[in-house]
């Protein structure tokens, strides 16, 4: 994440470069079942009383990938009808287990009727089936649900949330897979990559990624850009939060402006305008002072939970 911060401090994202919801093409059909039939769970281990780590041999993602599953306190083997909450991680460093390190996710979801599914997405995966590379979208949206949900008694109701790169993933997946998710939340999410195409190309190249291999030509980026996909999110409960980069109440003392979060805020405002134009309702929490750090994402996660998992699902 330090590389991401350094890059965004130098980049000024043009706030007036508003994406349009009409420019994105219709979502592609899901791959046929046969395309991912060989994905298998190769191991499952208990991390603690409520948390399991599964390793999936994924043809789509190109090898063995981890998925962490946090069971609700009332879960028992053979129980069914649980909702699923997918949590997507950010880029560059760390990974899926970042969501679970502090124990806050387990604590906050213990009494809800939801199985929390936290899949690996690669340090620079960007929640897409690459033009030339791994198929993260197929892994997350086809292989993981097929293998993990029946194992834990998940029903038909799902929500998805993510921070930073994972915020992009949450909104892109909800838009590209209509009917899959009831709700989606983004915490300091990358919600408008087309606000600065040259900047993102430079950032990706600095991390060993050619955007042509990832999203294709810039004319094709709208298919994976939340601000362009806003019109496809009608009917999904949406939550977007971001700070302005100034040190806030959850930071340790004064410090310089966090350029990452300042740029993210501009992208979030772009997304909110695109959603409003498309007639899509978004609950926004643009909370002012705050940086691109975990204390704010956990706070936003707690604030978003009533929208993601309404408490009629207590057990």
Coordinates of C-alpha atoms in Angstrom, one line a residue:
X1 CA 0.0 0.0 0.0
X2 CA 3.0 2.3 0.5
X3 CA 3.6 2.3 -3.2
X4 CA 0.0 3.2 -3.8
X5 CA 0.2 6.1 -1.4
X6 CA 3.4 7.5 -2.9
X7 CA 2.0 7.4 -6.3
X8 CA -1.3 9.1 -5.5
X9 CA 0.4 11.8 -3.6
X10 CA 2.0 12.8 -6.9
X11 CA -1.1 12.4 -9.0
X12 CA -3.8 15.0 -9.1
X13 CA -7.0 13.4 -10.2
X14 CA -9.2 15.8 -12.3
X15 CA -12.5 15.9 -10.5
X16 CA -14.3 17.3 -13.5
X17 CA -13.6 14.2 -15.6
X18 CA -17.0 12.7 -15.0
X19 CA -17.7 9.2 -16.3
X20 CA -21.0 8.4 -17.9
X21 CA -23.1 5.4 -16.9
X22 CA -24.4 5.0 -20.5
X23 CA -21.0 4.2 -22.0
X24 CA -20.6 0.7 -20.5
X25 CA -21.5 -2.3 -22.5
X26 CA -24.0 -5.0 -21.2
X27 CA -22.4 -7.4 -18.8
X28 CA -21.0 -10.6 -20.3
X29 CA -22.6 -13.9 -19.6
X30 CA -21.0 -16.1 -16.9
X31 CA -18.7 -18.8 -18.2
X32 CA -20.3 -22.2 -18.7
X33 CA -20.2 -24.6 -15.8
X34 CA -17.8 -26.9 -17.6
X35 CA -15.2 -24.1 -17.8
X36 CA -14.7 -24.2 -14.0
X37 CA -15.9 -27.8 -13.2
X38 CA -12.4 -28.8 -12.2
X39 CA -12.0 -26.3 -9.4
X40 CA -11.7 -28.2 -6.2
X41 CA -11.1 -27.7 -2.5
X42 CA -7.8 -29.3 -1.7
X43 CA -7.6 -28.5 2.0
X44 CA -9.6 -27.1 4.9
X45 CA -8.2 -26.2 8.3
X46 CA -9.6 -24.5 11.4
X47 CA -7.8 -21.3 12.2
X48 CA -9.9 -20.8 15.3
X49 CA -13.3 -21.9 16.7
X50 CA -15.2 -19.9 14.1
X51 CA -12.7 -19.4 11.2
X52 CA -11.7 -21.9 8.5
X53 CA -9.1 -21.5 5.8
X54 CA -9.8 -23.3 2.6
X55 CA -7.4 -23.8 -0.3
X56 CA -9.0 -24.0 -3.7
X57 CA -7.2 -25.3 -6.8
X58 CA -8.5 -22.8 -9.2
X59 CA -8.1 -23.2 -13.0
X60 CA -9.4 -19.6 -13.4
X61 CA -7.0 -18.0 -11.0
X62 CA -4.1 -20.2 -12.1
X63 CA -3.3 -22.3 -9.0
X64 CA -4.0 -22.8 -5.4
X65 CA -5.8 -19.8 -3.7
X66 CA -6.9 -19.3 -0.2
X67 CA -10.4 -18.4 1.1
X68 CA -11.1 -17.6 4.7
X69 CA -14.6 -18.3 6.1
X70 CA -15.9 -16.9 9.4
X71 CA -18.9 -18.7 10.7
X72 CA -21.6 -17.0 12.7
X73 CA -21.7 -17.9 16.4
X74 CA -25.0 -19.9 15.9
X75 CA -23.6 -21.9 12.9
X76 CA -23.7 -25.7 13.2
X77 CA -22.7 -28.4 10.8
X78 CA -25.7 -29.1 8.6
X79 CA -27.4 -25.8 9.3
X80 CA -28.7 -24.0 6.2
X81 CA -30.3 -20.7 5.1
X82 CA -27.4 -18.5 6.0
X83 CA -26.7 -15.2 4.2
X84 CA -23.2 -14.7 2.7
X85 CA -21.1 -11.6 3.2
X86 CA -18.1 -11.4 0.8
X87 CA -15.2 -9.2 1.9
X88 CA -12.7 -8.0 -0.7
X89 CA -9.2 -6.7 0.2
X90 CA -7.0 -3.9 -1.1
X91 CA -4.0 -3.9 -3.4
X92 CA -0.2 -3.9 -3.2
X93 CA 0.5 -5.6 0.2
X94 CA -1.2 -7.8 2.7
X95 CA -4.2 -9.7 1.3
X96 CA -7.4 -11.4 2.3
X97 CA -6.4 -12.2 5.9
X98 CA -6.0 -8.4 6.5
X99 CA -9.7 -8.4 7.1
X100 CA -9.4 -10.9 9.9
X101 CA -6.2 -9.9 11.8
X102 CA -7.8 -7.6 14.3
X103 CA -10.8 -9.8 15.1
X104 CA -13.2 -7.0 14.6
X105 CA -15.0 -8.6 11.6
X106 CA -15.6 -11.8 13.7
X107 CA -16.8 -9.8 16.6
X108 CA -19.1 -7.5 14.6
X109 CA -20.8 -10.4 12.7
X110 CA -21.0 -13.0 15.4
X111 CA -24.7 -12.6 16.1
X112 CA -25.8 -12.1 12.5
X113 CA -27.1 -14.9 10.2
X114 CA -24.2 -14.5 7.8
X115 CA -21.3 -16.6 6.7
X116 CA -18.4 -14.2 6.0
X117 CA -16.3 -15.3 3.0
X118 CA -13.0 -13.6 2.4
X119 CA -11.2 -14.7 -0.8
X120 CA -7.7 -14.1 -1.9
X121 CA -7.6 -11.6 -4.8
X122 CA -4.0 -11.1 -5.6
X123 CA -1.9 -8.1 -4.6
X124 CA -2.7 -6.5 -8.0
X125 CA -5.6 -8.6 -9.2
X126 CA -8.2 -5.7 -9.5
X127 CA -11.1 -8.1 -9.4
X128 CA -11.2 -8.8 -13.1
X129 CA -10.7 -11.7 -15.6
X130 CA -7.5 -10.4 -17.1
X131 CA -7.2 -10.2 -20.9
X132 CA -3.8 -12.0 -20.4
X133 CA -3.5 -13.4 -17.0
X134 CA -5.6 -14.8 -14.1
X135 CA -9.4 -14.9 -14.0
X136 CA -10.1 -13.4 -10.6
X137 CA -13.7 -12.6 -11.5
X138 CA -14.5 -16.1 -12.5
X139 CA -12.7 -17.4 -9.3
X140 CA -14.7 -15.1 -7.0
X141 CA -18.1 -15.2 -8.8
X142 CA -18.2 -18.8 -10.0
X143 CA -15.7 -21.1 -8.4
X144 CA -15.8 -19.8 -4.8
X145 CA -19.6 -19.7 -4.5
X146 CA -20.0 -23.1 -6.1
X147 CA -17.5 -24.7 -3.7
X148 CA -17.8 -22.7 -0.5
X149 CA -21.5 -21.8 -0.2
X150 CA -22.9 -25.3 -0.1
X151 CA -20.3 -26.4 2.4
X152 CA -21.5 -23.8 4.9
X153 CA -25.2 -23.9 4.2
X154 CA -25.4 -20.5 2.4
X155 CA -28.8 -19.7 0.9
X156 CA -29.6 -17.2 -1.9
X157 CA -28.9 -13.9 -0.1
X158 CA -25.5 -12.2 -0.4
X159 CA -23.8 -8.9 0.2
X160 CA -20.3 -7.7 -0.7
X161 CA -17.9 -5.1 0.6
X162 CA -14.3 -4.1 0.2
X163 CA -11.7 -1.4 0.9
X164 CA -9.5 0.5 -1.6
X165 CA -9.1 -1.9 -4.6
X166 CA -11.7 -4.1 -2.9
X167 CA -14.2 -1.3 -3.0
X168 CA -13.9 -1.2 -6.8
X169 CA -14.3 -5.0 -6.7
X170 CA -17.5 -4.8 -4.6
X171 CA -19.3 -2.4 -6.9
X172 CA -18.0 -3.9 -10.1
X173 CA -19.1 -7.4 -9.1
X174 CA -22.5 -6.2 -8.0
X175 CA -23.0 -4.4 -11.3
X176 CA -21.7 -7.1 -13.6
X177 CA -23.6 -9.9 -11.9
X178 CA -27.1 -8.6 -11.5
X179 CA -29.1 -10.4 -8.9
X180 CA -26.1 -11.9 -7.2
X181 CA -25.9 -9.3 -4.3
X182 CA -28.6 -7.5 -2.4
X183 CA -26.1 -4.9 -1.1
X184 CA -22.6 -3.6 -1.7
X185 CA -20.3 -1.3 0.3
X186 CA -17.0 0.5 -0.6
X187 CA -14.7 1.8 2.1
X188 CA -12.2 4.3 0.6
X189 CA -12.8 2.5 -2.7
X190 CA -11.2 3.1 -6.1
X191 CA -14.5 4.2 -7.8
X192 CA -13.4 6.1 -10.9
X193 CA -10.2 4.8 -12.6
X194 CA -11.0 6.8 -15.7
X195 CA -10.6 10.1 -13.8
X196 CA -6.8 9.7 -14.4
X197 CA -6.0 7.1 -17.0
X198 CA -2.4 8.0 -17.5
X199 CA -1.8 8.1 -13.7
X200 CA -3.3 4.6 -13.3
X201 CA -1.3 3.2 -16.2
X202 CA 1.9 4.6 -14.6
X203 CA 0.9 3.2 -11.2
X204 CA 0.1 -0.2 -12.6
X205 CA 3.4 -0.3 -14.5
X206 CA 5.3 0.6 -11.4
X207 CA 3.8 -2.6 -9.8
X208 CA 4.6 -4.8 -12.8
X209 CA 1.1 -4.7 -14.4
X210 CA 0.4 -3.7 -18.0
X211 CA -3.2 -2.3 -18.1
X212 CA -3.6 -3.7 -21.6
X213 CA -3.3 -7.2 -20.0
X214 CA -5.7 -6.2 -17.2
X215 CA -8.5 -4.1 -18.7
X216 CA -7.5 -3.8 -22.3
X217 CA -7.4 -0.5 -24.1
X218 CA -8.6 2.6 -22.1
X219 CA -11.7 2.6 -24.3
X220 CA -12.6 -0.7 -22.6
X221 CA -12.0 0.4 -19.1
X222 CA -15.7 1.5 -18.5
X223 CA -16.6 -2.2 -18.2
X224 CA -14.6 -2.4 -14.9
X225 CA -15.0 1.2 -13.6
X226 CA -17.6 1.7 -10.9
X227 CA -18.5 5.3 -12.0
X228 CA -19.3 4.0 -15.5
X229 CA -21.3 1.0 -14.1
X230 CA -23.4 3.0 -11.7
X231 CA -26.5 2.7 -13.8
X232 CA -26.4 -1.1 -13.5
X233 CA -26.6 -0.9 -9.7
X234 CA -30.3 -0.1 -9.5
X235 CA -32.0 -2.2 -6.8
X236 CA -28.7 -2.8 -4.9
X237 CA -28.4 -1.2 -1.5
X238 CA -25.2 0.8 -1.8
X239 CA -22.8 2.4 0.8
X240 CA -19.7 4.4 0.0
X241 CA -17.4 6.1 2.5
X242 CA -14.2 8.1 2.3
X243 CA -12.2 10.7 4.2
X244 CA -10.5 13.8 2.9
X245 CA -6.9 12.8 3.7
X246 CA -6.5 15.2 6.6
X247 CA -5.5 13.5 9.8
X248 CA -8.6 12.7 11.8
X249 CA -9.8 11.4 15.1
X250 CA -8.6 7.8 14.5
X251 CA -5.0 8.9 13.5
X252 CA -2.2 9.3 16.0
X253 CA -1.6 13.1 16.1
X254 CA -1.0 15.5 13.3
X255 CA 0.7 14.6 10.1
X256 CA 0.7 15.5 6.4
X257 CA -2.3 15.2 4.2
X258 CA -2.8 11.6 3.0
X259 CA -2.7 12.0 -0.8
X260 CA -4.2 8.6 -1.4
X261 CA -7.4 9.3 0.6
X262 CA -7.7 12.8 -0.8
X263 CA -7.7 11.4 -4.4
X264 CA -10.1 8.6 -3.3
X265 CA -12.5 11.1 -2.0
X266 CA -12.6 12.9 -5.4
X267 CA -13.3 9.5 -7.1
X268 CA -16.1 8.8 -4.6
X269 CA -17.7 12.1 -5.3
X270 CA -17.5 11.3 -9.0
X271 CA -19.2 8.0 -8.4
X272 CA -22.0 9.6 -6.3
X273 CA -22.7 12.1 -9.1
X274 CA -22.8 9.3 -11.7
X275 CA -25.2 7.4 -9.5
X276 CA -27.4 10.4 -8.9
X277 CA -27.5 11.0 -12.7
X278 CA -28.5 7.4 -13.2
X279 CA -31.3 7.5 -10.6
X280 CA -29.4 5.1 -8.3
X281 CA -29.6 5.6 -4.5
X282 CA -26.3 5.6 -2.6
X283 CA -25.8 6.0 1.1
X284 CA -22.6 8.1 1.4
X285 CA -20.5 8.7 4.4
X286 CA -18.0 11.3 3.4
X287 CA -16.8 11.9 6.9
X288 CA -14.3 14.7 6.5
X289 CA -10.9 14.2 8.2
X290 CA -9.5 10.7 7.9
X291 CA -6.7 8.8 6.2
X292 CA -6.4 5.7 4.0
X293 CA -5.9 3.4 7.0
X294 CA -7.6 0.4 8.8
X295 CA -9.2 2.2 11.7
X296 CA -11.4 4.2 9.3
X297 CA -12.3 1.1 7.2
X298 CA -13.3 -0.9 10.3
X299 CA -15.4 2.0 11.5
X300 CA -17.0 2.3 8.1
X301 CA -17.6 -1.5 8.1
X302 CA -19.5 -1.3 11.4
X303 CA -21.5 1.7 10.1
X304 CA -22.4 -0.2 6.9
X305 CA -23.4 -3.4 8.5
X306 CA -27.1 -2.4 9.0
X307 CA -27.3 -1.8 5.2
X308 CA -25.3 -4.9 4.2
X309 CA -27.0 -7.3 6.7
X310 CA -30.2 -5.9 8.1
X311 CA -30.6 -7.1 11.6
X312 CA -33.8 -9.0 10.9
X313 CA -31.3 -11.7 10.4
X314 CA -30.2 -12.1 14.0
X315 CA -29.9 -15.5 15.5

